[in-house]
PDB file of C-alpha atoms in Angstrom:
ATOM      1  CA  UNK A   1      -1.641   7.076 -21.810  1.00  0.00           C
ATOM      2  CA  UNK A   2      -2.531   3.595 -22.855  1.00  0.00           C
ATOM      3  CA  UNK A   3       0.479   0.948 -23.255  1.00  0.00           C
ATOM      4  CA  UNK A   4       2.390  -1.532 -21.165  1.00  0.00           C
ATOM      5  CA  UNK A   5       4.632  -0.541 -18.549  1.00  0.00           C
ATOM      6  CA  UNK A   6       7.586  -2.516 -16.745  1.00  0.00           C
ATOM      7  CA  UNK A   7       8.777  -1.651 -13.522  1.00  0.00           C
ATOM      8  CA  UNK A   8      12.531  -3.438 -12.569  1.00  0.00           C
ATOM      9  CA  UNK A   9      13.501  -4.441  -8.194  1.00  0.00           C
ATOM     10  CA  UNK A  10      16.364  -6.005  -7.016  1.00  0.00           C
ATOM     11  CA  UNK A  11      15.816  -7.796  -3.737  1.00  0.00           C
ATOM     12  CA  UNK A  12      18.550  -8.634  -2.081  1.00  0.00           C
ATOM     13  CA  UNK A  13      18.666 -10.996   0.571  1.00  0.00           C
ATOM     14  CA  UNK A  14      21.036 -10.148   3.349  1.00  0.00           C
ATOM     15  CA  UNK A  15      20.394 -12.442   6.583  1.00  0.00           C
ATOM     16  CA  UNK A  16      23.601 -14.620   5.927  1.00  0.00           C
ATOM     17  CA  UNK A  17      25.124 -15.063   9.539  1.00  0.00           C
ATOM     18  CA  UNK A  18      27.503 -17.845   8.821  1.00  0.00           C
ATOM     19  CA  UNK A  19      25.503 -20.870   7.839  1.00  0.00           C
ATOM     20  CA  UNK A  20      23.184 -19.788   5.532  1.00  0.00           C
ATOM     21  CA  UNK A  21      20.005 -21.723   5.217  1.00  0.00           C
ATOM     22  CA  UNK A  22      21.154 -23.927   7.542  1.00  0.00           C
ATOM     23  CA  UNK A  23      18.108 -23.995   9.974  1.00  0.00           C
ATOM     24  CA  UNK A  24      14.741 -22.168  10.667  1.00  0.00           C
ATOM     25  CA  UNK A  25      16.123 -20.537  13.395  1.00  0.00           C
ATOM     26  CA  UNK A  26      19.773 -20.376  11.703  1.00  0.00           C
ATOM     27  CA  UNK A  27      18.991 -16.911   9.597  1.00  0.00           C
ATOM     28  CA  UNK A  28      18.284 -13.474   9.516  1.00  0.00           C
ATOM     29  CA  UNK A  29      15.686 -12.374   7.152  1.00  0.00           C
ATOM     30  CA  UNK A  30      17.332  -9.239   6.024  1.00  0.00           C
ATOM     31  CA  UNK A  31      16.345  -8.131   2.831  1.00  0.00           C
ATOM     32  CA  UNK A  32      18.046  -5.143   0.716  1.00  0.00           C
ATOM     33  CA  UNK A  33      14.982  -3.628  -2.061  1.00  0.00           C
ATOM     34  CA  UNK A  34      16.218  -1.368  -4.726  1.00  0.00           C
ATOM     35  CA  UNK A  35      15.504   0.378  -7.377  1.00  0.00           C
ATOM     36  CA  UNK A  36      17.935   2.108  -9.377  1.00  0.00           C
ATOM     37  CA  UNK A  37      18.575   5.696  -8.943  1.00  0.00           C
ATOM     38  CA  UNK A  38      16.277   5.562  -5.401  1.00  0.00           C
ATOM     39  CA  UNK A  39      17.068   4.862  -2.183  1.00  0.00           C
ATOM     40  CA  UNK A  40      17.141   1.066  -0.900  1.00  0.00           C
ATOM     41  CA  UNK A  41      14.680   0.048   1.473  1.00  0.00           C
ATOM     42  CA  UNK A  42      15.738  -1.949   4.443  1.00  0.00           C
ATOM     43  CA  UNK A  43      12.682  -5.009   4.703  1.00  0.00           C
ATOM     44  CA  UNK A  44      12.370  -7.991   6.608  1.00  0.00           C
ATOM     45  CA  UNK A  45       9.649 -10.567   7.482  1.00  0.00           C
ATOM     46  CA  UNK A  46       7.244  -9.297  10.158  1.00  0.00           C
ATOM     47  CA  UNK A  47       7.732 -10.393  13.740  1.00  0.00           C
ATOM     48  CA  UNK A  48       5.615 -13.006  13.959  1.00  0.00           C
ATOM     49  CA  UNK A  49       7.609 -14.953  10.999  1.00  0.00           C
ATOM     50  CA  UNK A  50      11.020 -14.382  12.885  1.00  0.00           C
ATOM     51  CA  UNK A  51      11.327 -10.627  11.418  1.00  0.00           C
ATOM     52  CA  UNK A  52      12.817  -7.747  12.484  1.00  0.00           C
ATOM     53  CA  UNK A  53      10.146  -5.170  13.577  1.00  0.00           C
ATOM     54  CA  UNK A  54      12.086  -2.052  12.833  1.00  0.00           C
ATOM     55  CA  UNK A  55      12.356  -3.158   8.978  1.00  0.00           C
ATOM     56  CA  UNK A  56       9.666  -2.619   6.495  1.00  0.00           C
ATOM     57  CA  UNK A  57       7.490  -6.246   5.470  1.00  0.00           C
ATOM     58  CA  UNK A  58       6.158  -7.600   2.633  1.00  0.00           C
ATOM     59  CA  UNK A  59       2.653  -6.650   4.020  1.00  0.00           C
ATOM     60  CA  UNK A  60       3.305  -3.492   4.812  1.00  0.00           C
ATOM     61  CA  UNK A  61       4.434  -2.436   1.372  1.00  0.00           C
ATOM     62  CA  UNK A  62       1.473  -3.966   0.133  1.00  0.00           C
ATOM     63  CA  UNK A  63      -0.769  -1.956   1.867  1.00  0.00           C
ATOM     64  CA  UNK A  64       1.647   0.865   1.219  1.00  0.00           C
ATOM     65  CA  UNK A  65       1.057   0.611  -2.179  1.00  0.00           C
ATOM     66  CA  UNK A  66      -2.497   0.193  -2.117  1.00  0.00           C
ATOM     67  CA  UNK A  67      -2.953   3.342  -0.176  1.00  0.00           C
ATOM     68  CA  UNK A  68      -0.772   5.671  -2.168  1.00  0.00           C
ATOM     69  CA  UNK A  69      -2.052   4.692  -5.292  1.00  0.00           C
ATOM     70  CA  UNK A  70      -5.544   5.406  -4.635  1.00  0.00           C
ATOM     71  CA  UNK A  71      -4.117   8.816  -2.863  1.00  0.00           C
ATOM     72  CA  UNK A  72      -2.652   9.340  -6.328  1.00  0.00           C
ATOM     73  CA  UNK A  73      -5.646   8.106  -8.290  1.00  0.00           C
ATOM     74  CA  UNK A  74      -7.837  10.495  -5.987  1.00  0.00           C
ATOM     75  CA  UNK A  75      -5.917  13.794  -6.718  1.00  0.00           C
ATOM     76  CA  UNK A  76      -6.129  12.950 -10.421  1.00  0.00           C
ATOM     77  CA  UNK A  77      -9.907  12.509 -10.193  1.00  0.00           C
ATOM     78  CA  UNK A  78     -10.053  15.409  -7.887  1.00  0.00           C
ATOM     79  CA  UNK A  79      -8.121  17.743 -10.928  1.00  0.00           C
ATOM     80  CA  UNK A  80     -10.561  16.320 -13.553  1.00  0.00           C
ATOM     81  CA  UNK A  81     -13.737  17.341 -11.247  1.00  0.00           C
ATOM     82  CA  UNK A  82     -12.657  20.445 -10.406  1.00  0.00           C
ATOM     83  CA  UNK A  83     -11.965  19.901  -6.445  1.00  0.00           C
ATOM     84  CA  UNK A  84      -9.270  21.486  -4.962  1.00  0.00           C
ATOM     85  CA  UNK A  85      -7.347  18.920  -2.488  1.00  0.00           C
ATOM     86  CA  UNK A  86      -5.706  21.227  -0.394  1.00  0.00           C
ATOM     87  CA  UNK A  87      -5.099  17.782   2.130  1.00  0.00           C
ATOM     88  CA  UNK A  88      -5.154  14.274   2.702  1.00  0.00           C
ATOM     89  CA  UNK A  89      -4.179  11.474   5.018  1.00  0.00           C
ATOM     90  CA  UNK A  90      -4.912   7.823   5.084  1.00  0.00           C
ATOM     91  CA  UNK A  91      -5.017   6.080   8.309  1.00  0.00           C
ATOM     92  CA  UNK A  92      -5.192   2.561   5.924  1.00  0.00           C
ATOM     93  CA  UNK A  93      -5.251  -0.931   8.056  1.00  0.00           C
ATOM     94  CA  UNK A  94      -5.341  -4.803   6.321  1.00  0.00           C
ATOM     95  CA  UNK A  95      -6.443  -7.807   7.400  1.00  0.00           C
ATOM     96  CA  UNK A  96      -4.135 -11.151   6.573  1.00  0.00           C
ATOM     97  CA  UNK A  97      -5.515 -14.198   7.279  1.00  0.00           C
ATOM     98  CA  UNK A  98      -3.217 -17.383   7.501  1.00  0.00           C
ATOM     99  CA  UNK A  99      -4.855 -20.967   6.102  1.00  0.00           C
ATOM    100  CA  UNK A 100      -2.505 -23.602   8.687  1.00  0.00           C
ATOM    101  CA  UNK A 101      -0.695 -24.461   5.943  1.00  0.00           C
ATOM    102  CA  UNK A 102       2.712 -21.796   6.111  1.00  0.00           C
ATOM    103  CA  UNK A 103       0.879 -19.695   3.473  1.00  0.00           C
ATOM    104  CA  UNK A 104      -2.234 -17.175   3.736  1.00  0.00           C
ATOM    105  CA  UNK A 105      -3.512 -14.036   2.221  1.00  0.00           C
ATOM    106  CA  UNK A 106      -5.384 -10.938   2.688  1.00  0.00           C
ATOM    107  CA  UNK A 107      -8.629 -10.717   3.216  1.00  0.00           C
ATOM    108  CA  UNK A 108      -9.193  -6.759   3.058  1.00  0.00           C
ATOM    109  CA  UNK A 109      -7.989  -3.318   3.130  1.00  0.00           C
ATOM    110  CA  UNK A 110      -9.808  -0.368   4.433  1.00  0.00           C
ATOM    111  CA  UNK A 111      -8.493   2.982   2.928  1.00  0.00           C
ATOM    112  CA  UNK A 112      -9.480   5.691   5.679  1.00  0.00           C
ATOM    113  CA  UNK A 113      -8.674   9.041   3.812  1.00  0.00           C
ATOM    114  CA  UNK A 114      -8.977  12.113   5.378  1.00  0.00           C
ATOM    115  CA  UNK A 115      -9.222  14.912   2.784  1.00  0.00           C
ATOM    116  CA  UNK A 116      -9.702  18.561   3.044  1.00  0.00           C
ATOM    117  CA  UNK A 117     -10.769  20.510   0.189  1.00  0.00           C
ATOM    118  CA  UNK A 118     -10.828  24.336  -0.229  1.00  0.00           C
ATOM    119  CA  UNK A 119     -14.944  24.909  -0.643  1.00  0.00           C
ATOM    120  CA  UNK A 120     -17.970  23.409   0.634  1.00  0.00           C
ATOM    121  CA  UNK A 121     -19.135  23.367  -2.547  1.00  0.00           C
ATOM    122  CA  UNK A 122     -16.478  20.383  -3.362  1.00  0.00           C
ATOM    123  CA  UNK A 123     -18.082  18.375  -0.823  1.00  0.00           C
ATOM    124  CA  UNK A 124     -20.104  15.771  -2.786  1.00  0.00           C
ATOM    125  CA  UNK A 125     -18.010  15.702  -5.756  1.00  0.00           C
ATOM    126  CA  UNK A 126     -14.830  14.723  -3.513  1.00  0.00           C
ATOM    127  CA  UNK A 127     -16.692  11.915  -2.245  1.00  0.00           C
ATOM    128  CA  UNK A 128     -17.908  10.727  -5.973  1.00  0.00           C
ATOM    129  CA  UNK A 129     -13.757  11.136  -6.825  1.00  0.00           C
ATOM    130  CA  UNK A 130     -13.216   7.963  -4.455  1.00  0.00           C
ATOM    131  CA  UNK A 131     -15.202   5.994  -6.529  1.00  0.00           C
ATOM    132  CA  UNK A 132     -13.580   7.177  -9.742  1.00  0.00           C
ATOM    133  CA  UNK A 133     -10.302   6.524  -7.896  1.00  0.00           C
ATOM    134  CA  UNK A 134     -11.016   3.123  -6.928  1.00  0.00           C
ATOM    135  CA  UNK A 135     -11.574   2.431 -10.600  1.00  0.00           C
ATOM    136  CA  UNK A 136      -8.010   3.876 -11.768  1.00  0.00           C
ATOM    137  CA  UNK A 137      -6.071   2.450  -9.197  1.00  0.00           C
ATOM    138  CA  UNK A 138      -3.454   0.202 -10.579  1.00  0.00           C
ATOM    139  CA  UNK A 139      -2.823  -1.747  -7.359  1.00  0.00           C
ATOM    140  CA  UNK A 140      -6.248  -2.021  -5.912  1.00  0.00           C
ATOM    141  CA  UNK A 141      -7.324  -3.236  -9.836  1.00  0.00           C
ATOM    142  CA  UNK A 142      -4.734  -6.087  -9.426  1.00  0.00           C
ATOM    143  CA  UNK A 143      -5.571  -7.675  -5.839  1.00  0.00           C
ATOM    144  CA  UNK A 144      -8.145 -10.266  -5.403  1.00  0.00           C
ATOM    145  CA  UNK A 145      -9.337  -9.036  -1.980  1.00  0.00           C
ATOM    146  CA  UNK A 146     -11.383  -5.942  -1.248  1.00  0.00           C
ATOM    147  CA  UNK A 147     -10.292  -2.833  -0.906  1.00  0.00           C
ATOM    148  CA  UNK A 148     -13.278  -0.695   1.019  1.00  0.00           C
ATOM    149  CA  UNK A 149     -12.696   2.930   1.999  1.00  0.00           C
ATOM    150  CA  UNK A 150     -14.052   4.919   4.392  1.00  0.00           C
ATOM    151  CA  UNK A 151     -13.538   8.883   3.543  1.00  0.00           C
ATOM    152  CA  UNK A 152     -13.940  11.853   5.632  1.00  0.00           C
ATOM    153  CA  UNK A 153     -14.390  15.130   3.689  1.00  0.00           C
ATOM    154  CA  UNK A 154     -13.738  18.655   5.823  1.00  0.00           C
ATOM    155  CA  UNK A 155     -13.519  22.000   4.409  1.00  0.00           C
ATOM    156  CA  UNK A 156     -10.946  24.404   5.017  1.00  0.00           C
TER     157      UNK A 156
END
């Protein structure tokens, strides 16, 4: 499957409360994400940036994405080897560094999957699959920041 692909998101920024823009202090940064023919995600900043902590962030869906791609990625690589996934979990964590100037950046992710396949025969080939995953991955392929992960492989 080799081609370009375009993906479409309206944000919508929703934090109006009378002034607009007015001051720092003088808005809510309430933003609206959709996608049409999905639900709309309710995102803000995170706290420390005057957020609301209830709402998804931009950093957040970052590492979201980072994580379920290479979840994705994995079962793929997983079908092609021959291991049968029969579960996995990511317990995935970033780092974000700010530079003193209003801006930053992350400095890593660390993918902790937790994956249980059906034999122990799958063992070492489930492990070799995060590797091959890591190379497919979309997301991880398009950040300039590592991206380390740390699997655990059970049987059951």
């Amino acid at each position: 499957m080799n081609g370009e692909h375009h993906y479409r998101l309206r944000s919508t920024w929703t934090g109006d409360r009378g002034s607009g823009t007015s001051g720092y202090r003088d808005y809510d940064r309430a933003v609206t994400l959709e996608v049409d023919g999905k639900p709309a995600i309710a995102a803000s900043a995170d706290k420390p940036f005057r957020g609301d902590p209830a709402k998804w962030n931009p950093e957040e869906l970052l590492l979201a994405a980072l994580s379920e791609c290479h979840l994705l990625s994995y079962l793929h690589a997983c079908v092609t080897t021959g291991v049968v996934v029969t579960a996995y979990e990511d317990d995935a964590s970033g780092t974000m560094q700010e530079d003193g100037n209003s801006g930053g950046a992350f400095t890593e992710v660390v993918l902790r999957p937790r994956v249980r396949v059906a034999e122990e025969s799958m063992v070492e080939a489930a492990r070799a699959a995060h590797r091959q995953a890591r190379e497919w991955c979309f997301i991880a392929n398009s950040v300039n920041f590592p991206v380390r992960h740390e699997p655990e492989i059970t049987v059951g």
